Structures are given as C-alpha cells and as structure tokens.
Amino acid sequence: SEAPRAGLSPGEGSVVLEGVGPWELDSGLRVIFQPGHTRGHTVLLDKEEGVLFTGDHLQKSSRLGFLAAFRRYCWHSWDDQIQSMEGLWKESGGFRAVLPGHGQRLLCTSEQEMEGHLKRCIEWMKEVA
C-alpha cells in the first residue's frame, strides 16, 4: 500500500498569499516571493532586526567563502533564482544578517557590506549558469 503524504492543500494555511507580493504580516515581517529554489519559495525579512530568513535557497558557502545559492539544490529554475536574487539585491537595504534553513549564516556590520555579498553571489550564479 502507498504511504500517506503529508502536506497542505491551497487554502488550509492560516495565511494564503496571493499575487507576487511582497506581503506585510501583522508581526512586522515582510514575506518576499523568491522563486527559483522552488516555484513558490519565499523569504522572511525582519527589517526591525535587520535579519533575512532565507530558507533553503541562500547561505554562506563554507567551500566558496561567500554568500551563495546552490544550483545542485535548485528544484525549479536557476534563471528564476538569479532574477529573484537580483530583486533581493535591490531590496537589500534593510538587513545585515542572512539566516538560512541549512548551512552557515552570514552576519555583516552594515547593509552596504551585505549589498556587496549579494552582488558577488549574483555574479557567481551567472558564471555557473
């Protein structure tokens, strides 16, 4: 017999996001649509604390030594993920820390330092495209 599958069907969540956002939650978090890693990937931005919760699509690479996305774990579209990262780079004024779901975090002393890391990540993503 087939094993049961866990998951949510559309409409079962406590908040259903429509459109492409960004969406502001009552908690002060901003939800930003970041397709690429998966078709519906989102990140959470806490502007007050300067923290971006990235889930699985972005972390500091111990091998590369800088902020990176991972093509090997890109389940939807690498091109979409590059576009998402470019949009995130434009939005980068507002966070100094990247906290991923897996891997190494990145803590910067300024938003400008973070902008440099995001720019380097995008350049690298295009190099390996």
mmCIF file with all atom_site columns, C-alpha atoms in Angstrom:
data_model
loop_
_atom_site.group_PDB
_atom_site.id
_atom_site.type_symbol
_atom_site.label_atom_id
_atom_site.label_alt_id
_atom_site.label_comp_id
_atom_site.label_asym_id
_atom_site.label_entity_id
_atom_site.label_seq_id
_atom_site.pdbx_PDB_ins_code
_atom_site.Cartn_x
_atom_site.Cartn_y
_atom_site.Cartn_z
_atom_site.occupancy
_atom_site.B_iso_or_equiv
_atom_site.pdbx_formal_charge
_atom_site.auth_seq_id
_atom_site.auth_comp_id
_atom_site.auth_asym_id
_atom_site.auth_atom_id
_atom_site.pdbx_PDB_model_num
ATOM 1   C CA . SER A 1 1   ? 0.000  0.000  0.000   1.00 0.00 ? 1   SER A CA 1
ATOM 2   C CA . GLU A 1 2   ? 1.065  3.571  -0.633  1.00 0.00 ? 2   GLU A CA 1
ATOM 3   C CA . ALA A 1 3   ? 2.368  5.615  2.307   1.00 0.00 ? 3   ALA A CA 1
ATOM 4   C CA . PRO A 1 4   ? 0.280  8.649  3.276   1.00 0.00 ? 4   PRO A CA 1
ATOM 5   C CA . ARG A 1 5   ? 1.631  12.002 2.093   1.00 0.00 ? 5   ARG A CA 1
ATOM 6   C CA . ALA A 1 6   ? 1.851  14.988 4.403   1.00 0.00 ? 6   ALA A CA 1
ATOM 7   C CA . GLY A 1 7   ? 1.218  18.475 3.093   1.00 0.00 ? 7   GLY A CA 1
ATOM 8   C CA . LEU A 1 8   ? -1.113 21.401 2.881   1.00 0.00 ? 8   LEU A CA 1
ATOM 9   C CA . SER A 1 9   ? -3.623 21.941 0.134   1.00 0.00 ? 9   SER A CA 1
ATOM 10  C CA . PRO A 1 10  ? -4.259 25.527 -1.009  1.00 0.00 ? 10  PRO A CA 1
ATOM 11  C CA . GLY A 1 11  ? -6.493 27.283 1.471   1.00 0.00 ? 11  GLY A CA 1
ATOM 12  C CA . GLU A 1 12  ? -5.530 25.210 4.502   1.00 0.00 ? 12  GLU A CA 1
ATOM 13  C CA . GLY A 1 13  ? -2.813 27.615 5.684   1.00 0.00 ? 13  GLY A CA 1
ATOM 14  C CA . SER A 1 14  ? -3.503 30.325 8.224   1.00 0.00 ? 14  SER A CA 1
ATOM 15  C CA . VAL A 1 15  ? -2.431 32.949 5.660   1.00 0.00 ? 15  VAL A CA 1
ATOM 16  C CA . VAL A 1 16  ? -2.923 32.459 1.927   1.00 0.00 ? 16  VAL A CA 1
ATOM 17  C CA . LEU A 1 17  ? -0.617 34.698 -0.111  1.00 0.00 ? 17  LEU A CA 1
ATOM 18  C CA . GLU A 1 18  ? -1.939 35.873 -3.456  1.00 0.00 ? 18  GLU A CA 1
ATOM 19  C CA . GLY A 1 19  ? -0.055 37.621 -6.246  1.00 0.00 ? 19  GLY A CA 1
ATOM 20  C CA . VAL A 1 20  ? 3.706  38.139 -6.159  1.00 0.00 ? 20  VAL A CA 1
ATOM 21  C CA . GLY A 1 21  ? 3.995  40.327 -3.032  1.00 0.00 ? 21  GLY A CA 1
ATOM 22  C CA . PRO A 1 22  ? 5.810  41.452 -1.071  1.00 0.00 ? 22  PRO A CA 1
ATOM 23  C CA . TRP A 1 23  ? 3.350  40.921 1.763   1.00 0.00 ? 23  TRP A CA 1
ATOM 24  C CA . GLU A 1 24  ? 3.443  42.577 5.178   1.00 0.00 ? 24  GLU A CA 1
ATOM 25  C CA . LEU A 1 25  ? 2.408  40.365 8.092   1.00 0.00 ? 25  LEU A CA 1
ATOM 26  C CA . ASP A 1 26  ? 0.905  41.669 11.333  1.00 0.00 ? 26  ASP A CA 1
ATOM 27  C CA . SER A 1 27  ? 4.060  40.536 13.135  1.00 0.00 ? 27  SER A CA 1
ATOM 28  C CA . GLY A 1 28  ? 6.115  43.111 11.226  1.00 0.00 ? 28  GLY A CA 1
ATOM 29  C CA . LEU A 1 29  ? 7.687  40.524 8.957   1.00 0.00 ? 29  LEU A CA 1
ATOM 30  C CA . ARG A 1 30  ? 7.752  41.041 5.205   1.00 0.00 ? 30  ARG A CA 1
ATOM 31  C CA . VAL A 1 31  ? 7.274  37.957 3.021   1.00 0.00 ? 31  VAL A CA 1
ATOM 32  C CA . ILE A 1 32  ? 9.197  38.236 -0.253  1.00 0.00 ? 32  ILE A CA 1
ATOM 33  C CA . PHE A 1 33  ? 8.488  35.932 -3.207  1.00 0.00 ? 33  PHE A CA 1
ATOM 34  C CA . GLN A 1 34  ? 11.778 34.325 -4.334  1.00 0.00 ? 34  GLN A CA 1
ATOM 35  C CA . PRO A 1 35  ? 11.048 31.677 -6.971  1.00 0.00 ? 35  PRO A CA 1
ATOM 36  C CA . GLY A 1 36  ? 13.951 29.586 -8.159  1.00 0.00 ? 36  GLY A CA 1
ATOM 37  C CA . HIS A 1 37  ? 14.868 27.062 -5.473  1.00 0.00 ? 37  HIS A CA 1
ATOM 38  C CA . THR A 1 38  ? 11.207 26.055 -5.736  1.00 0.00 ? 38  THR A CA 1
ATOM 39  C CA . ARG A 1 39  ? 8.391  27.598 -7.741  1.00 0.00 ? 39  ARG A CA 1
ATOM 40  C CA . GLY A 1 40  ? 6.786  29.147 -4.654  1.00 0.00 ? 40  GLY A CA 1
ATOM 41  C CA . HIS A 1 41  ? 9.838  29.876 -2.487  1.00 0.00 ? 41  HIS A CA 1
ATOM 42  C CA . THR A 1 42  ? 9.602  32.852 -0.128  1.00 0.00 ? 42  THR A CA 1
ATOM 43  C CA . VAL A 1 43  ? 11.929 34.510 2.360   1.00 0.00 ? 43  VAL A CA 1
ATOM 44  C CA . LEU A 1 44  ? 11.043 36.434 5.524   1.00 0.00 ? 44  LEU A CA 1
ATOM 45  C CA . LEU A 1 45  ? 12.522 39.867 6.202   1.00 0.00 ? 45  LEU A CA 1
ATOM 46  C CA . ASP A 1 46  ? 12.539 41.349 9.694   1.00 0.00 ? 46  ASP A CA 1
ATOM 47  C CA . LYS A 1 47  ? 13.540 44.941 8.907   1.00 0.00 ? 47  LYS A CA 1
ATOM 48  C CA . GLU A 1 48  ? 13.420 45.980 12.560  1.00 0.00 ? 48  GLU A CA 1
ATOM 49  C CA . GLU A 1 49  ? 16.098 43.421 13.475  1.00 0.00 ? 49  GLU A CA 1
ATOM 50  C CA . GLY A 1 50  ? 17.895 43.537 10.104  1.00 0.00 ? 50  GLY A CA 1
ATOM 51  C CA . VAL A 1 51  ? 17.508 39.790 9.528   1.00 0.00 ? 51  VAL A CA 1
ATOM 52  C CA . LEU A 1 52  ? 16.581 37.840 6.391   1.00 0.00 ? 52  LEU A CA 1
ATOM 53  C CA . PHE A 1 53  ? 15.382 34.255 6.903   1.00 0.00 ? 53  PHE A CA 1
ATOM 54  C CA . THR A 1 54  ? 16.219 32.584 3.585   1.00 0.00 ? 54  THR A CA 1
ATOM 55  C CA . GLY A 1 55  ? 15.063 29.009 3.959   1.00 0.00 ? 55  GLY A CA 1
ATOM 56  C CA . ASP A 1 56  ? 16.940 26.726 1.567   1.00 0.00 ? 56  ASP A CA 1
ATOM 57  C CA . HIS A 1 57  ? 17.886 28.975 -1.320  1.00 0.00 ? 57  HIS A CA 1
ATOM 58  C CA . LEU A 1 58  ? 20.730 31.095 0.076   1.00 0.00 ? 58  LEU A CA 1
ATOM 59  C CA . GLN A 1 59  ? 23.510 30.643 2.642   1.00 0.00 ? 59  GLN A CA 1
ATOM 60  C CA . LYS A 1 60  ? 27.188 31.367 3.164   1.00 0.00 ? 60  LYS A CA 1
ATOM 61  C CA . SER A 1 61  ? 29.156 28.648 1.415   1.00 0.00 ? 61  SER A CA 1
ATOM 62  C CA . SER A 1 62  ? 31.962 27.184 3.514   1.00 0.00 ? 62  SER A CA 1
ATOM 63  C CA . ARG A 1 63  ? 33.639 25.928 0.321   1.00 0.00 ? 63  ARG A CA 1
ATOM 64  C CA . LEU A 1 64  ? 33.401 29.217 -1.604  1.00 0.00 ? 64  LEU A CA 1
ATOM 65  C CA . GLY A 1 65  ? 33.724 31.515 1.393   1.00 0.00 ? 65  GLY A CA 1
ATOM 66  C CA . PHE A 1 66  ? 30.917 33.835 0.333   1.00 0.00 ? 66  PHE A CA 1
ATOM 67  C CA . LEU A 1 67  ? 27.134 34.041 0.130   1.00 0.00 ? 67  LEU A CA 1
ATOM 68  C CA . ALA A 1 68  ? 25.841 31.573 -2.458  1.00 0.00 ? 68  ALA A CA 1
ATOM 69  C CA . ALA A 1 69  ? 22.798 29.846 -3.877  1.00 0.00 ? 69  ALA A CA 1
ATOM 70  C CA . PHE A 1 70  ? 23.167 26.203 -4.843  1.00 0.00 ? 70  PHE A CA 1
ATOM 71  C CA . ARG A 1 71  ? 22.366 25.044 -8.348  1.00 0.00 ? 71  ARG A CA 1
ATOM 72  C CA . ARG A 1 72  ? 22.529 21.416 -7.229  1.00 0.00 ? 72  ARG A CA 1
ATOM 73  C CA . TYR A 1 73  ? 19.546 22.069 -4.940  1.00 0.00 ? 73  TYR A CA 1
ATOM 74  C CA . CYS A 1 74  ? 17.615 24.336 -7.287  1.00 0.00 ? 74  CYS A CA 1
ATOM 75  C CA . TRP A 1 75  ? 14.445 22.334 -7.887  1.00 0.00 ? 75  TRP A CA 1
ATOM 76  C CA . HIS A 1 76  ? 12.600 24.844 -10.094 1.00 0.00 ? 76  HIS A CA 1
ATOM 77  C CA . SER A 1 77  ? 14.669 27.268 -12.223 1.00 0.00 ? 77  SER A CA 1
ATOM 78  C CA . TRP A 1 78  ? 18.212 28.617 -11.902 1.00 0.00 ? 78  TRP A CA 1
ATOM 79  C CA . ASP A 1 79  ? 17.323 31.581 -14.164 1.00 0.00 ? 79  ASP A CA 1
ATOM 80  C CA . ASP A 1 80  ? 14.350 32.435 -11.930 1.00 0.00 ? 80  ASP A CA 1
ATOM 81  C CA . GLN A 1 81  ? 16.577 32.146 -8.889  1.00 0.00 ? 81  GLN A CA 1
ATOM 82  C CA . ILE A 1 82  ? 19.080 34.600 -10.411 1.00 0.00 ? 82  ILE A CA 1
ATOM 83  C CA . GLN A 1 83  ? 16.228 37.047 -11.132 1.00 0.00 ? 83  GLN A CA 1
ATOM 84  C CA . SER A 1 84  ? 14.950 36.614 -7.587  1.00 0.00 ? 84  SER A CA 1
ATOM 85  C CA . MET A 1 85  ? 18.407 37.322 -6.192  1.00 0.00 ? 85  MET A CA 1
ATOM 86  C CA . GLU A 1 86  ? 18.655 40.466 -8.330  1.00 0.00 ? 86  GLU A CA 1
ATOM 87  C CA . GLY A 1 87  ? 15.346 41.646 -6.870  1.00 0.00 ? 87  GLY A CA 1
ATOM 88  C CA . LEU A 1 88  ? 16.555 40.829 -3.371  1.00 0.00 ? 88  LEU A CA 1
ATOM 89  C CA . TRP A 1 89  ? 19.772 42.784 -4.018  1.00 0.00 ? 89  TRP A CA 1
ATOM 90  C CA . LYS A 1 90  ? 17.680 45.844 -4.934  1.00 0.00 ? 90  LYS A CA 1
ATOM 91  C CA . GLU A 1 91  ? 15.727 45.336 -1.686  1.00 0.00 ? 91  GLU A CA 1
ATOM 92  C CA . SER A 1 92  ? 18.858 44.689 0.373   1.00 0.00 ? 92  SER A CA 1
ATOM 93  C CA . GLY A 1 93  ? 18.721 47.979 2.268   1.00 0.00 ? 93  GLY A CA 1
ATOM 94  C CA . GLY A 1 94  ? 17.130 46.595 5.373   1.00 0.00 ? 94  GLY A CA 1
ATOM 95  C CA . PHE A 1 95  ? 19.121 43.594 6.522   1.00 0.00 ? 95  PHE A CA 1
ATOM 96  C CA . ARG A 1 96  ? 22.595 42.778 7.768   1.00 0.00 ? 96  ARG A CA 1
ATOM 97  C CA . ALA A 1 97  ? 22.122 39.091 8.554   1.00 0.00 ? 97  ALA A CA 1
ATOM 98  C CA . VAL A 1 98  ? 21.202 36.072 6.430   1.00 0.00 ? 98  VAL A CA 1
ATOM 99  C CA . LEU A 1 99  ? 19.880 33.146 8.467   1.00 0.00 ? 99  LEU A CA 1
ATOM 100 C CA . PRO A 1 100 ? 19.362 30.066 6.263   1.00 0.00 ? 100 PRO A CA 1
ATOM 101 C CA . GLY A 1 101 ? 17.335 26.951 6.927   1.00 0.00 ? 101 GLY A CA 1
ATOM 102 C CA . HIS A 1 102 ? 20.566 24.960 6.450   1.00 0.00 ? 102 HIS A CA 1
ATOM 103 C CA . GLY A 1 103 ? 24.229 25.869 6.378   1.00 0.00 ? 103 GLY A CA 1
ATOM 104 C CA . GLN A 1 104 ? 26.219 28.856 7.507   1.00 0.00 ? 104 GLN A CA 1
ATOM 105 C CA . ARG A 1 105 ? 24.715 32.197 8.418   1.00 0.00 ? 105 ARG A CA 1
ATOM 106 C CA . LEU A 1 106 ? 26.191 35.494 7.256   1.00 0.00 ? 106 LEU A CA 1
ATOM 107 C CA . LEU A 1 107 ? 26.415 38.423 9.662   1.00 0.00 ? 107 LEU A CA 1
ATOM 108 C CA . CYS A 1 108 ? 27.559 41.793 8.285   1.00 0.00 ? 108 CYS A CA 1
ATOM 109 C CA . THR A 1 109 ? 28.425 45.007 10.089  1.00 0.00 ? 109 THR A CA 1
ATOM 110 C CA . SER A 1 110 ? 26.403 47.151 7.655   1.00 0.00 ? 110 SER A CA 1
ATOM 111 C CA . GLU A 1 111 ? 23.732 46.959 4.974   1.00 0.00 ? 111 GLU A CA 1
ATOM 112 C CA . GLN A 1 112 ? 26.351 48.119 2.450   1.00 0.00 ? 112 GLN A CA 1
ATOM 113 C CA . GLU A 1 113 ? 28.534 45.122 3.311   1.00 0.00 ? 113 GLU A CA 1
ATOM 114 C CA . MET A 1 114 ? 25.519 42.847 2.741   1.00 0.00 ? 114 MET A CA 1
ATOM 115 C CA . GLU A 1 115 ? 24.845 44.512 -0.632  1.00 0.00 ? 115 GLU A CA 1
ATOM 116 C CA . GLY A 1 116 ? 28.404 43.602 -1.658  1.00 0.00 ? 116 GLY A CA 1
ATOM 117 C CA . HIS A 1 117 ? 27.865 39.970 -0.659  1.00 0.00 ? 117 HIS A CA 1
ATOM 118 C CA . LEU A 1 118 ? 24.603 39.791 -2.629  1.00 0.00 ? 118 LEU A CA 1
ATOM 119 C CA . LYS A 1 119 ? 26.244 41.350 -5.685  1.00 0.00 ? 119 LYS A CA 1
ATOM 120 C CA . ARG A 1 120 ? 29.087 38.810 -5.516  1.00 0.00 ? 120 ARG A CA 1
ATOM 121 C CA . CYS A 1 121 ? 26.566 35.974 -5.178  1.00 0.00 ? 121 CYS A CA 1
ATOM 122 C CA . ILE A 1 122 ? 24.670 37.107 -8.290  1.00 0.00 ? 122 ILE A CA 1
ATOM 123 C CA . GLU A 1 123 ? 27.902 37.409 -10.291 1.00 0.00 ? 123 GLU A CA 1
ATOM 124 C CA . TRP A 1 124 ? 28.877 33.868 -9.256  1.00 0.00 ? 124 TRP A CA 1
ATOM 125 C CA . MET A 1 125 ? 25.417 32.499 -10.100 1.00 0.00 ? 125 MET A CA 1
ATOM 126 C CA . LYS A 1 126 ? 25.701 33.956 -13.614 1.00 0.00 ? 126 LYS A CA 1
ATOM 127 C CA . GLU A 1 127 ? 29.208 32.496 -14.006 1.00 0.00 ? 127 GLU A CA 1
ATOM 128 C CA . VAL A 1 128 ? 27.972 28.962 -13.308 1.00 0.00 ? 128 VAL A CA 1
ATOM 129 C CA . ALA A 1 129 ? 24.700 29.337 -15.280 1.00 0.00 ? 129 ALA A CA 1
#
